[in-house]
Coordinates of C-alpha atoms in Angstrom, one line a residue:
X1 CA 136.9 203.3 68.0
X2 CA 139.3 200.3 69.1
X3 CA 140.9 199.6 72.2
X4 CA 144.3 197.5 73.0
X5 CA 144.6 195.2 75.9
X6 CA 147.5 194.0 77.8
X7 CA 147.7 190.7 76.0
X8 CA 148.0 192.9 72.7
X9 CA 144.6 192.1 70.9
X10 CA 142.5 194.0 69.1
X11 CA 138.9 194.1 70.7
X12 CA 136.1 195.0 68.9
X13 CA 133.8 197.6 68.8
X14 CA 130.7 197.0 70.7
X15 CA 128.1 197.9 68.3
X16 CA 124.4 196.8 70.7
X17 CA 124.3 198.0 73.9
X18 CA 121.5 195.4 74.3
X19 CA 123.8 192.3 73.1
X20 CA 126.5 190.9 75.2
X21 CA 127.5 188.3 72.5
X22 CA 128.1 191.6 69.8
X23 CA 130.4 193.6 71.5
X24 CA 133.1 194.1 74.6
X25 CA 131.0 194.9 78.1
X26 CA 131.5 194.9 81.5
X27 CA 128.7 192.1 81.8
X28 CA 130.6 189.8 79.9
X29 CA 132.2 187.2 80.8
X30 CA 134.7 183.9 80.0
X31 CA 133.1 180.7 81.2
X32 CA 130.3 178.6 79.6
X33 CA 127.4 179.3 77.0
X34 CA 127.2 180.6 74.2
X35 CA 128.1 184.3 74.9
X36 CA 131.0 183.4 76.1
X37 CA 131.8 180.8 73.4
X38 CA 131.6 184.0 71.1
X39 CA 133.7 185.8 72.9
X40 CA 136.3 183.6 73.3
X41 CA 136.3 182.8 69.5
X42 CA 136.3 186.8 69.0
X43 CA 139.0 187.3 71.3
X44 CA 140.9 184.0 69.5
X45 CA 140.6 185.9 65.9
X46 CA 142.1 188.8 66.7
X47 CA 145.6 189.8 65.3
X48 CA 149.0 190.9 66.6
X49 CA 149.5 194.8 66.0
X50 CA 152.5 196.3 63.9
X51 CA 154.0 198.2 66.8
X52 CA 154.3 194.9 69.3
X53 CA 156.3 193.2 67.1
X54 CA 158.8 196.4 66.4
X55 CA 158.6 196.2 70.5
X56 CA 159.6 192.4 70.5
X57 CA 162.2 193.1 67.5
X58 CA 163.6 195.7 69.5
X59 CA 164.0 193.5 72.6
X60 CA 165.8 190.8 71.1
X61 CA 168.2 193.2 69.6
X62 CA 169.0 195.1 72.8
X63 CA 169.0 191.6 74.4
X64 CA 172.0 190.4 71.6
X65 CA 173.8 193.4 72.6
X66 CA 173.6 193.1 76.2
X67 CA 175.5 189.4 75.8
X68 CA 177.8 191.2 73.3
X69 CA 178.9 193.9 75.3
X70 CA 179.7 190.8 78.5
X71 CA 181.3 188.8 76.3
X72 CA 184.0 191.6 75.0
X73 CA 184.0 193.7 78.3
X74 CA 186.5 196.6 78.4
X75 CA 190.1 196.4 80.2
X76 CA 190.5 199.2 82.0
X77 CA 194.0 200.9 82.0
X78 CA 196.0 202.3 84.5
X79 CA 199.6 204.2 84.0
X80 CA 201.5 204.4 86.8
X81 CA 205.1 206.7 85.8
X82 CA 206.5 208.0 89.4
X83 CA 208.0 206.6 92.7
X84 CA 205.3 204.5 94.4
X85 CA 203.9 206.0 97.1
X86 CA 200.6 206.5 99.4
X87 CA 199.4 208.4 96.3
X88 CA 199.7 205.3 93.9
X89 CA 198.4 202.9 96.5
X90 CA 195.0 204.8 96.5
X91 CA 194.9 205.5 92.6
X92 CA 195.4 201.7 91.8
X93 CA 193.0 200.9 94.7
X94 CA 190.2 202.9 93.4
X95 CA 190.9 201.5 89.7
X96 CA 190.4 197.9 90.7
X97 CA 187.5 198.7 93.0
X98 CA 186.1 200.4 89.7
X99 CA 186.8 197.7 87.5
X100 CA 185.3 194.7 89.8
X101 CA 182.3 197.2 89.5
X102 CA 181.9 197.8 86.1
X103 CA 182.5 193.8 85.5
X104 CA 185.3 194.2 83.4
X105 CA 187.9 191.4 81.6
X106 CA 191.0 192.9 83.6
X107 CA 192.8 195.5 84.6
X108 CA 196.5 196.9 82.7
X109 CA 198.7 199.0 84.5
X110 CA 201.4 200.1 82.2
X111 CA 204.2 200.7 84.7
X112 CA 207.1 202.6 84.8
X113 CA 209.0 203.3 88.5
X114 CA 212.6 203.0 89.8
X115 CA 210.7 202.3 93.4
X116 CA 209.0 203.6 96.6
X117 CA 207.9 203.0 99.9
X118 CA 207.6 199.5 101.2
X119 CA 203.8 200.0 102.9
X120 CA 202.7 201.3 100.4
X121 CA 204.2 198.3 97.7
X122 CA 202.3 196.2 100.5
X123 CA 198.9 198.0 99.9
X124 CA 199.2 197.7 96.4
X125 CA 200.0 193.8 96.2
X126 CA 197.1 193.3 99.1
X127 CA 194.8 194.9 96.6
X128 CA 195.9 193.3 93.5
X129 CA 195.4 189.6 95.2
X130 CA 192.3 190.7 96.5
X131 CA 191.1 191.8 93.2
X132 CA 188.3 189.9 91.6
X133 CA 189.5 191.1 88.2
X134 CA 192.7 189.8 86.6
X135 CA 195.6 192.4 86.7
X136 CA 197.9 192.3 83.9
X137 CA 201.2 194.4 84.7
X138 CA 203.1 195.5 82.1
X139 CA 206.7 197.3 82.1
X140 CA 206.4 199.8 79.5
X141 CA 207.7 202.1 77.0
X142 CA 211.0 200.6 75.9
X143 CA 213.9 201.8 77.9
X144 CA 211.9 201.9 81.1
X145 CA 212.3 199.9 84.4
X146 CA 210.0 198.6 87.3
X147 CA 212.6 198.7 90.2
X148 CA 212.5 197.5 93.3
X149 CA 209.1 198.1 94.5
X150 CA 207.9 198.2 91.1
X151 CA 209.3 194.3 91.2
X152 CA 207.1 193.6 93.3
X153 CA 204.3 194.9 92.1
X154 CA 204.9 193.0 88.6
X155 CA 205.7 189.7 90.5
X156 CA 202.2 190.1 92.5
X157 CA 200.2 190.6 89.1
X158 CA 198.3 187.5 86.9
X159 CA 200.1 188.0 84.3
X160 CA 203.3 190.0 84.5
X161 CA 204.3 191.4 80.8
X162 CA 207.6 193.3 80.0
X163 CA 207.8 195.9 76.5
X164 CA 211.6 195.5 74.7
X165 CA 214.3 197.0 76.5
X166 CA 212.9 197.0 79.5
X167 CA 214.3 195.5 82.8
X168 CA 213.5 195.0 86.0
X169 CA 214.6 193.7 89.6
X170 CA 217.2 195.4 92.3
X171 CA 214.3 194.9 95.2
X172 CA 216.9 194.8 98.2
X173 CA 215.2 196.8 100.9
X174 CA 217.8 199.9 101.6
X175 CA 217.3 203.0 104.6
X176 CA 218.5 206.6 104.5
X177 CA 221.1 207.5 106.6
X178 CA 223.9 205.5 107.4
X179 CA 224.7 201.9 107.8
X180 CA 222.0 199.7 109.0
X181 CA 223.0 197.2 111.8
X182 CA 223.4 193.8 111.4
X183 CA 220.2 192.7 113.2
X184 CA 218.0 195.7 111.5
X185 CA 219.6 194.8 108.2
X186 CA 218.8 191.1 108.4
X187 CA 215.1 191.9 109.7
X188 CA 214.3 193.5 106.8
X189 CA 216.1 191.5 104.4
X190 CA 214.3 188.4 105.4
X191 CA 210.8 190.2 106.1
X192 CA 210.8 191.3 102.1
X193 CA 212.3 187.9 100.8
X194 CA 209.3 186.3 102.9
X195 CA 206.5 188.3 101.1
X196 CA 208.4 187.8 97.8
X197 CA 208.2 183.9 98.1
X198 CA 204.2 184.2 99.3
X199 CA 203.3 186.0 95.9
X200 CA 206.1 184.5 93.4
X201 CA 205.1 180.7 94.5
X202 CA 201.1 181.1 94.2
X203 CA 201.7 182.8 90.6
X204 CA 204.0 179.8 89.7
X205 CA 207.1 181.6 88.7
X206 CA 210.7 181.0 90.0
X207 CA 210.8 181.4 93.3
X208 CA 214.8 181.2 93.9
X209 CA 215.5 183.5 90.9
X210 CA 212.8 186.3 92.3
X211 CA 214.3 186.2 95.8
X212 CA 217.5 186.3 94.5
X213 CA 216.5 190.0 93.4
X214 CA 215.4 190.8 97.0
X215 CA 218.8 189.6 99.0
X216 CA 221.4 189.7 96.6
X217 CA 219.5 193.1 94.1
X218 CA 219.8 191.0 91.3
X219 CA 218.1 193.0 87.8
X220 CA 217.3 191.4 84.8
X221 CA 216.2 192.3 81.0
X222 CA 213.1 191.3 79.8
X223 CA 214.3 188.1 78.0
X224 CA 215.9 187.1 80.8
X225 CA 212.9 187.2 83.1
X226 CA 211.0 185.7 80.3
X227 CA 213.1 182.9 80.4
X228 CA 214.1 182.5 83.2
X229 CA 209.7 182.3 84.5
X230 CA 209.7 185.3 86.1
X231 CA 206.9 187.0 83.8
X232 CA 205.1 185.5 80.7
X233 CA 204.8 187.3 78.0
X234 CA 207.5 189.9 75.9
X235 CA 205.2 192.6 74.2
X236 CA 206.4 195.9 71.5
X237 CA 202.6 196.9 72.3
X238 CA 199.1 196.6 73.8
X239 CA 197.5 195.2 71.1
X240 CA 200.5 192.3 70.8
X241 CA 200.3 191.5 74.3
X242 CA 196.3 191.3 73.8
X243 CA 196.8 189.1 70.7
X244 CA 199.0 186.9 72.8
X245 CA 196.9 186.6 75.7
X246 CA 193.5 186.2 73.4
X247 CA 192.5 183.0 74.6
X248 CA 194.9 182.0 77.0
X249 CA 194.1 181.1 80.4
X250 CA 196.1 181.1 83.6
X251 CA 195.8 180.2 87.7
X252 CA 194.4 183.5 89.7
X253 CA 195.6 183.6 93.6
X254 CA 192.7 181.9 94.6
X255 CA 193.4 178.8 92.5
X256 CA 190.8 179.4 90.3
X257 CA 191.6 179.3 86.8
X258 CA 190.4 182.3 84.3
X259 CA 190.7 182.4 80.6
X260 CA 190.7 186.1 78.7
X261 CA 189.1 186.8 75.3
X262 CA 190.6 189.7 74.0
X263 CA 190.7 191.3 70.5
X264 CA 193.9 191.5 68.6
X265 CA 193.6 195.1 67.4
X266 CA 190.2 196.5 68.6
X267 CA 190.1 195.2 72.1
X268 CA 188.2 198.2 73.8
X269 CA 189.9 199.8 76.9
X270 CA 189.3 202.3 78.9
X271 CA 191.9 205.4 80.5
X272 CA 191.7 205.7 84.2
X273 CA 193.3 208.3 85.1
X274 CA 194.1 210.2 88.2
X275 CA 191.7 212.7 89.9
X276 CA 192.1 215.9 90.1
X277 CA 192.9 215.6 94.0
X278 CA 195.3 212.6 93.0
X279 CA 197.2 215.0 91.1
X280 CA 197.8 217.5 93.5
X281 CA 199.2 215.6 95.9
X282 CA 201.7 213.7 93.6
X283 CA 202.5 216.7 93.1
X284 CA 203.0 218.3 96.3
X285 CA 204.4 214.9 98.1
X286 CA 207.2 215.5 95.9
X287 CA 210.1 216.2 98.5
X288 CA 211.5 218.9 96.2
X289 CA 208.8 220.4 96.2
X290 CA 207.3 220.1 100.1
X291 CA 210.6 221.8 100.9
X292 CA 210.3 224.5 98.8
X293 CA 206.9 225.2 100.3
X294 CA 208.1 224.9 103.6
X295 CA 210.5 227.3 102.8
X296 CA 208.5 230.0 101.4
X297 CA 206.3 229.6 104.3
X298 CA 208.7 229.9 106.5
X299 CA 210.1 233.4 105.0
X300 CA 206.3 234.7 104.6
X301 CA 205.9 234.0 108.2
X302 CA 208.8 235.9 109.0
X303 CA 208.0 238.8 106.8
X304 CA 204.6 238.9 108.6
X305 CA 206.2 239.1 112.2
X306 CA 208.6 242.5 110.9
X307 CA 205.4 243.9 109.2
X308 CA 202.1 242.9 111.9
X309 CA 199.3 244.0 110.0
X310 CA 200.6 243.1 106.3
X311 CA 198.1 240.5 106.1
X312 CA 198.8 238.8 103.0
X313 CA 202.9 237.6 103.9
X314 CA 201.2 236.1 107.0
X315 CA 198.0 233.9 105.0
X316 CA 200.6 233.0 102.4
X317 CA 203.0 231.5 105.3
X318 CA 200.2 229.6 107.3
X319 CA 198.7 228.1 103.8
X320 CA 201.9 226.9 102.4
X321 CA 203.3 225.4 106.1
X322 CA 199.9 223.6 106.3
X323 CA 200.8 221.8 102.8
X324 CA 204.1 220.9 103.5
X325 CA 203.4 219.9 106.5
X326 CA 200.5 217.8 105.0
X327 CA 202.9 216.5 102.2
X328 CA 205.5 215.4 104.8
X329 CA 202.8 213.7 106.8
X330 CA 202.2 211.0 104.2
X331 CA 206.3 211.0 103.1
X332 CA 208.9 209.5 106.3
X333 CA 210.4 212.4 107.7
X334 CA 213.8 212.8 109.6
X335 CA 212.5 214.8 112.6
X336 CA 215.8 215.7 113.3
X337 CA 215.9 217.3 110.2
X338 CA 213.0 219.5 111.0
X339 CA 215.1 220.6 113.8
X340 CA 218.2 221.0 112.0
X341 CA 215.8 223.5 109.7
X342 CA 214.8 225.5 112.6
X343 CA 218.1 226.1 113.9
X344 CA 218.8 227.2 110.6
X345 CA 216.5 230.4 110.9
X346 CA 217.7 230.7 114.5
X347 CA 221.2 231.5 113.0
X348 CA 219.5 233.6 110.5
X349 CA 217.9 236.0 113.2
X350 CA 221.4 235.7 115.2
X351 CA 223.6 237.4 112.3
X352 CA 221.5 240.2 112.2
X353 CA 221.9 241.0 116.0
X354 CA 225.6 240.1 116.7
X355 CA 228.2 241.3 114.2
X356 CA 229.4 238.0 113.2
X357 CA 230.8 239.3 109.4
X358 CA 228.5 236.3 107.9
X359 CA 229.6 233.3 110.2
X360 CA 226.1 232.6 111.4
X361 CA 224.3 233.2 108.4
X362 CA 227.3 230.6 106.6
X363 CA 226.0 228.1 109.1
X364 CA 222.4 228.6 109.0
X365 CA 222.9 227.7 105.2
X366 CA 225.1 224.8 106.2
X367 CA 222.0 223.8 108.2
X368 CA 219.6 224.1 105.9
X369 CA 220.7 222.3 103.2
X370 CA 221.7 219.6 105.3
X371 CA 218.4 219.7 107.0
X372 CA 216.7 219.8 102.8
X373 CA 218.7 216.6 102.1
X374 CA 218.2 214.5 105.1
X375 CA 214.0 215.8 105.2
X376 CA 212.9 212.7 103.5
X377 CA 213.9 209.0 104.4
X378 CA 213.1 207.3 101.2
X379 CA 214.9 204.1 100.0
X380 CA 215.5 205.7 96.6
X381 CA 217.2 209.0 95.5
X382 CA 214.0 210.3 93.3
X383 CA 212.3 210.2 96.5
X384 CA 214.5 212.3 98.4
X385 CA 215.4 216.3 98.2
X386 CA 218.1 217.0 95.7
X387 CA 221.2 218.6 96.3
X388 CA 220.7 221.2 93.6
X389 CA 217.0 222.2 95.3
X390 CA 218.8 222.4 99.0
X391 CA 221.5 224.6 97.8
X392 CA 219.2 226.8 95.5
X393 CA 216.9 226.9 98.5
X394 CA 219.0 227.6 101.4
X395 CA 221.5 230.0 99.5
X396 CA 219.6 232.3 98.0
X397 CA 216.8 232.2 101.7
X398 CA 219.7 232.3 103.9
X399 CA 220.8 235.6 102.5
X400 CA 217.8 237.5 102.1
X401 CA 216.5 236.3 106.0
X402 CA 219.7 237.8 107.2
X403 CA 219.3 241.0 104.8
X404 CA 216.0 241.6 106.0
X405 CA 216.7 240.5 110.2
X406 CA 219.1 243.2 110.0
X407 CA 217.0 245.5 108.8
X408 CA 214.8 245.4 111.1
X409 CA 216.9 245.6 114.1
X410 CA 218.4 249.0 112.4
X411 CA 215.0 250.4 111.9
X412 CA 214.5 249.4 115.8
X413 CA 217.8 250.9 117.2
X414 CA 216.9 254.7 115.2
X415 CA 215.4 257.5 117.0
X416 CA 212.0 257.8 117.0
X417 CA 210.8 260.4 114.4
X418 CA 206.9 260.8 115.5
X419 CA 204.6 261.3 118.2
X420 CA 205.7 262.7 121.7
X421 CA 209.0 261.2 121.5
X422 CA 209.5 262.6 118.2
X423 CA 209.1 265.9 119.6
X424 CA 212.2 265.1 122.5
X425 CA 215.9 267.2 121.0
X426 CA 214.1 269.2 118.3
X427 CA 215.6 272.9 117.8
X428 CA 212.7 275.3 117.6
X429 CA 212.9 279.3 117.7
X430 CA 210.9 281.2 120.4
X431 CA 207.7 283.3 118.7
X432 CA 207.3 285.3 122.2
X433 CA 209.3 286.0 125.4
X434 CA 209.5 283.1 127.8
X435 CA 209.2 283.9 131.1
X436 CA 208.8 281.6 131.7
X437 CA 205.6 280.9 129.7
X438 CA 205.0 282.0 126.0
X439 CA 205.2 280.8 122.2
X440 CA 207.6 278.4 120.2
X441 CA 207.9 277.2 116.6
X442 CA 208.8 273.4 116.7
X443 CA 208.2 271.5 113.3
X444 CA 206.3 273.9 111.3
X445 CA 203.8 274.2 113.9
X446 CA 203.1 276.9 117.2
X447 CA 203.4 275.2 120.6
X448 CA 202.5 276.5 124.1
X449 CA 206.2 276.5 126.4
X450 CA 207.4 277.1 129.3
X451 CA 211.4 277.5 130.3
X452 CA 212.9 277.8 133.7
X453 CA 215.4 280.2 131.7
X454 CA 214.1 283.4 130.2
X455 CA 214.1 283.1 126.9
X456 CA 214.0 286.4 124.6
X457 CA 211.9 286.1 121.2
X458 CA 213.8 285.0 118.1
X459 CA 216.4 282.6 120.4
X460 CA 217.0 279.4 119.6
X461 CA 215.3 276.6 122.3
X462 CA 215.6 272.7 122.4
X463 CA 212.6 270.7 123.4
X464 CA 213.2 268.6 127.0
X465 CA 209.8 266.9 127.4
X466 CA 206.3 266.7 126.3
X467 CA 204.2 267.7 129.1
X468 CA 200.0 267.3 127.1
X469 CA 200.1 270.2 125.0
X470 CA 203.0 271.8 126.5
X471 CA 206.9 272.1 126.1
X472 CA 209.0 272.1 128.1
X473 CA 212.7 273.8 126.7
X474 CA 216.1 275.3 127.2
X475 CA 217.8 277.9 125.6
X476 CA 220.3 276.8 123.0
X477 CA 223.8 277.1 124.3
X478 CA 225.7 280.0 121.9
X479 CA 228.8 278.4 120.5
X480 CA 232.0 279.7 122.1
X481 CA 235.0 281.2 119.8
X482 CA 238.4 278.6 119.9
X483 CA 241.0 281.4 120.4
X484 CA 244.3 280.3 118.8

């Protein structure tokens, strides 16, 4: 047999248990004399094995791999194609964080937006400066637009890129509702033409021209922002604006100065896209949509409190207020709008109780809609409730509350048909002689009755009252002859 040390020789057998000098024992020893002389020269002739040297081959390969892999790191890619909002703020945020982690070259976010909300454009450019990976923003497909916020966004980046076709600008602040005052108007003006200057003057791009956008909503193509040093590069593709910036270095926020090695055609990238969470609630903070919710809620609530006990109208109202009213949360909402909405349905319930001939259900509608359009408060119109959704909202949910309130107030205002008072002005024929006890037929079945009138068998009788399991009735008036 053989055995294999740490060091990787071969030691031999021991053939003598009675000679230290022949073999490998626990007596021996490394020092001086001449058993140890042997050893040492026994231990010196051994040889390397075949498997430690496919172990050491193996190293150095994963080893030239490992600096291979570094020195062509991915560039993660993020598409951002909707309004920018508290939604996009977080889906960027958790794509940089996730780059810086993974060590990657940079970070491409393909963007396409007419706008959004001004915090969240903040969050976004605070994230981008603070990222330790380079950010390259480019304004892609052809025929696409980063607008106002989305101006922003491409002026805060490393590099800013723009496809053919493509334009961008129009970043003058704007609120819903009216005319702004002077003061409010000038507030805001200045307090985005500030930030604009902060991030446009540390990239080194022109800092006149980009403000210009911000007070006076200047837009321009992409070869005029090309030329005019508002981005750097003019790219039909990914892999042209990688070819372009292969090699290339530029000044990061900090001052430090980074230079990118990118393949032309192979540059390896990676999709990041949205979660499944993410989704959802792009999906839902659409305004269109969070109205329509709130809607349907509302008229599943209302179905519920007509039919207590129906269970489902009522779980179906409560689940889709809470996501509306979760959606709204993250979107600025007109309260007064909210209230306009609830005096809609007030006017709803009203038509069915006071013959109005359709004025109040007309003006619940009028309400509604008005309410649907003035919900949101977003600077931009794809950000707000359209016209067509209001009307095709309030029309058609106007009408059927009103249908419905008035059915229910009917169904309220007939007779009773069951139980005791059920029983009150039924005709019934008398089984046996009352007098003033005996026998009556009254809805197919026999009741005990009593009448302070006697009553002869076979004669008609009306029911008075329900006294337990007793009646109490009159004779039926016979109807007199009209004499001409």
């Amino acid at each position: 047999m053989s055995l294999i040390c740490f060091e990787g020789v071969r030691l031999q057998p021991r053939r003598d248990h009675h000679k230290i000098s022949g073999g490998f024992s626990r007596r021996a020893r490394v020092g001086t004399g001449a058993p140890a002389r042997r050893s040492r020269a026994k231990l010196g002739s051994c040889r390397w094995p075949h498997q430690l040297w496919m172990r050491h081959a193996a190293c150095c390969l994963a080893v030239f791999f490992l600096f291979a892999a570094v020195s062509s790191a991915d560039v993660l890619k993020v598409t951002v194609n909707d309004a920018i909002q508290p939604v996009t703020a977080e889906y960027i945020g958790r794509a940089l964080d996730l780059a810086a982690a993974n060590h990657d070259q940079a970070v491409l976010i393909e963007i396409n937006t007419p706008g959004g909300l001004v915090d969240s454009t903040r969050e976004i450019i605070e994230k981008i400066i603070a990222s330790p990976v380079p950010v390259i923003i480019y304004v892609t497909p052809s025929g696409s637009r980063a607008a106002s916020a989305g101006f922003f966004i491409l002026e805060s980046a490393d590099v800013a890129a723009m496809a053919p076709g493509t334009n961008t600008g129009a970043a003058h602040p704007v609120i819903l509702g009216g005319k702004m005052d002077d003061v409010m108007k000038q507030k805001m003006e200045n307090d985005a033409a500030a930030l604009m200057r902060s991030v446009v003057a540390k990239r080194g791009r022109n800092v006149e021209l980009a403000e210009s956008a911000v007070r006076e909503s200047k837009s321009f193509t992409d070869q005029e922002a090309l030329d005019k040093k508002l981005i750097e590069y003019i790219a039909p593709s990914e892999q042209d604006l990688f070819h372009q910036l292969n090699g290339k270095s530029f000044k990061r926020f900090n001052g430090t100065t980074v230079t990118l090695s990118l393949k032309d055609k192979d540059q390896p990238f990676r999709d990041y896209r949205m979660t499944l969470k993410q989704r959802i609630l792009s999906y839902i903070m659409d305004p269109n949509v969070a109205f329509i919710l709130l809607a349907i809620g509302a008229l599943a609530l209302y179905a519920e409190f007509n039919h207590p006990g129906a269970v489902i109208p009522g779980t179906v109202g409560v689940v889709f207020i809470l996501i509306a009213a979760f959606a709204l949360n993250l979107l600025p909402v007109r309260f007064a709008a909210i209230a306009m909405i609830i005096g809609a349905f007030a006017l709803f319930a009203a038509e069915a109780k006071f013959a109005s001939h359709g004025v109040l259900t007309t003006g619940g509608i009028v309400l509604l809609t008005l309410g649907g359009l003035f919900l949101v408060d977003a600077p931009i119109p794809e950000m707000r409730v359209h016209l067509a959704t209001a009307l095709a909202v309030s029309i058609p949910l106007g009408i059927i509350t009103a249908f419905l309130m008035s059915i229910a107030v009917r169904a309220r205002r007939n007779k009773v048909v069951t139980g005791e008072q059920g029983l009150i002005g039924e005709i019934g024929i008398a089984q046996s002689t009352l007098a003033p006890a005996g026998k009556v037929f009254v809805h197919g079945e026999l009741w005990d009755a009593v009448s302070t009138v006697p009553v002869p068998a076979g004669e008609r009788i009306v029911v008075r009252q329900v006294d337990g399991l007793t009646l109490r009735v009159e004779p039926v008036a016979a109807a007199r002859p009209v004499m001409a």
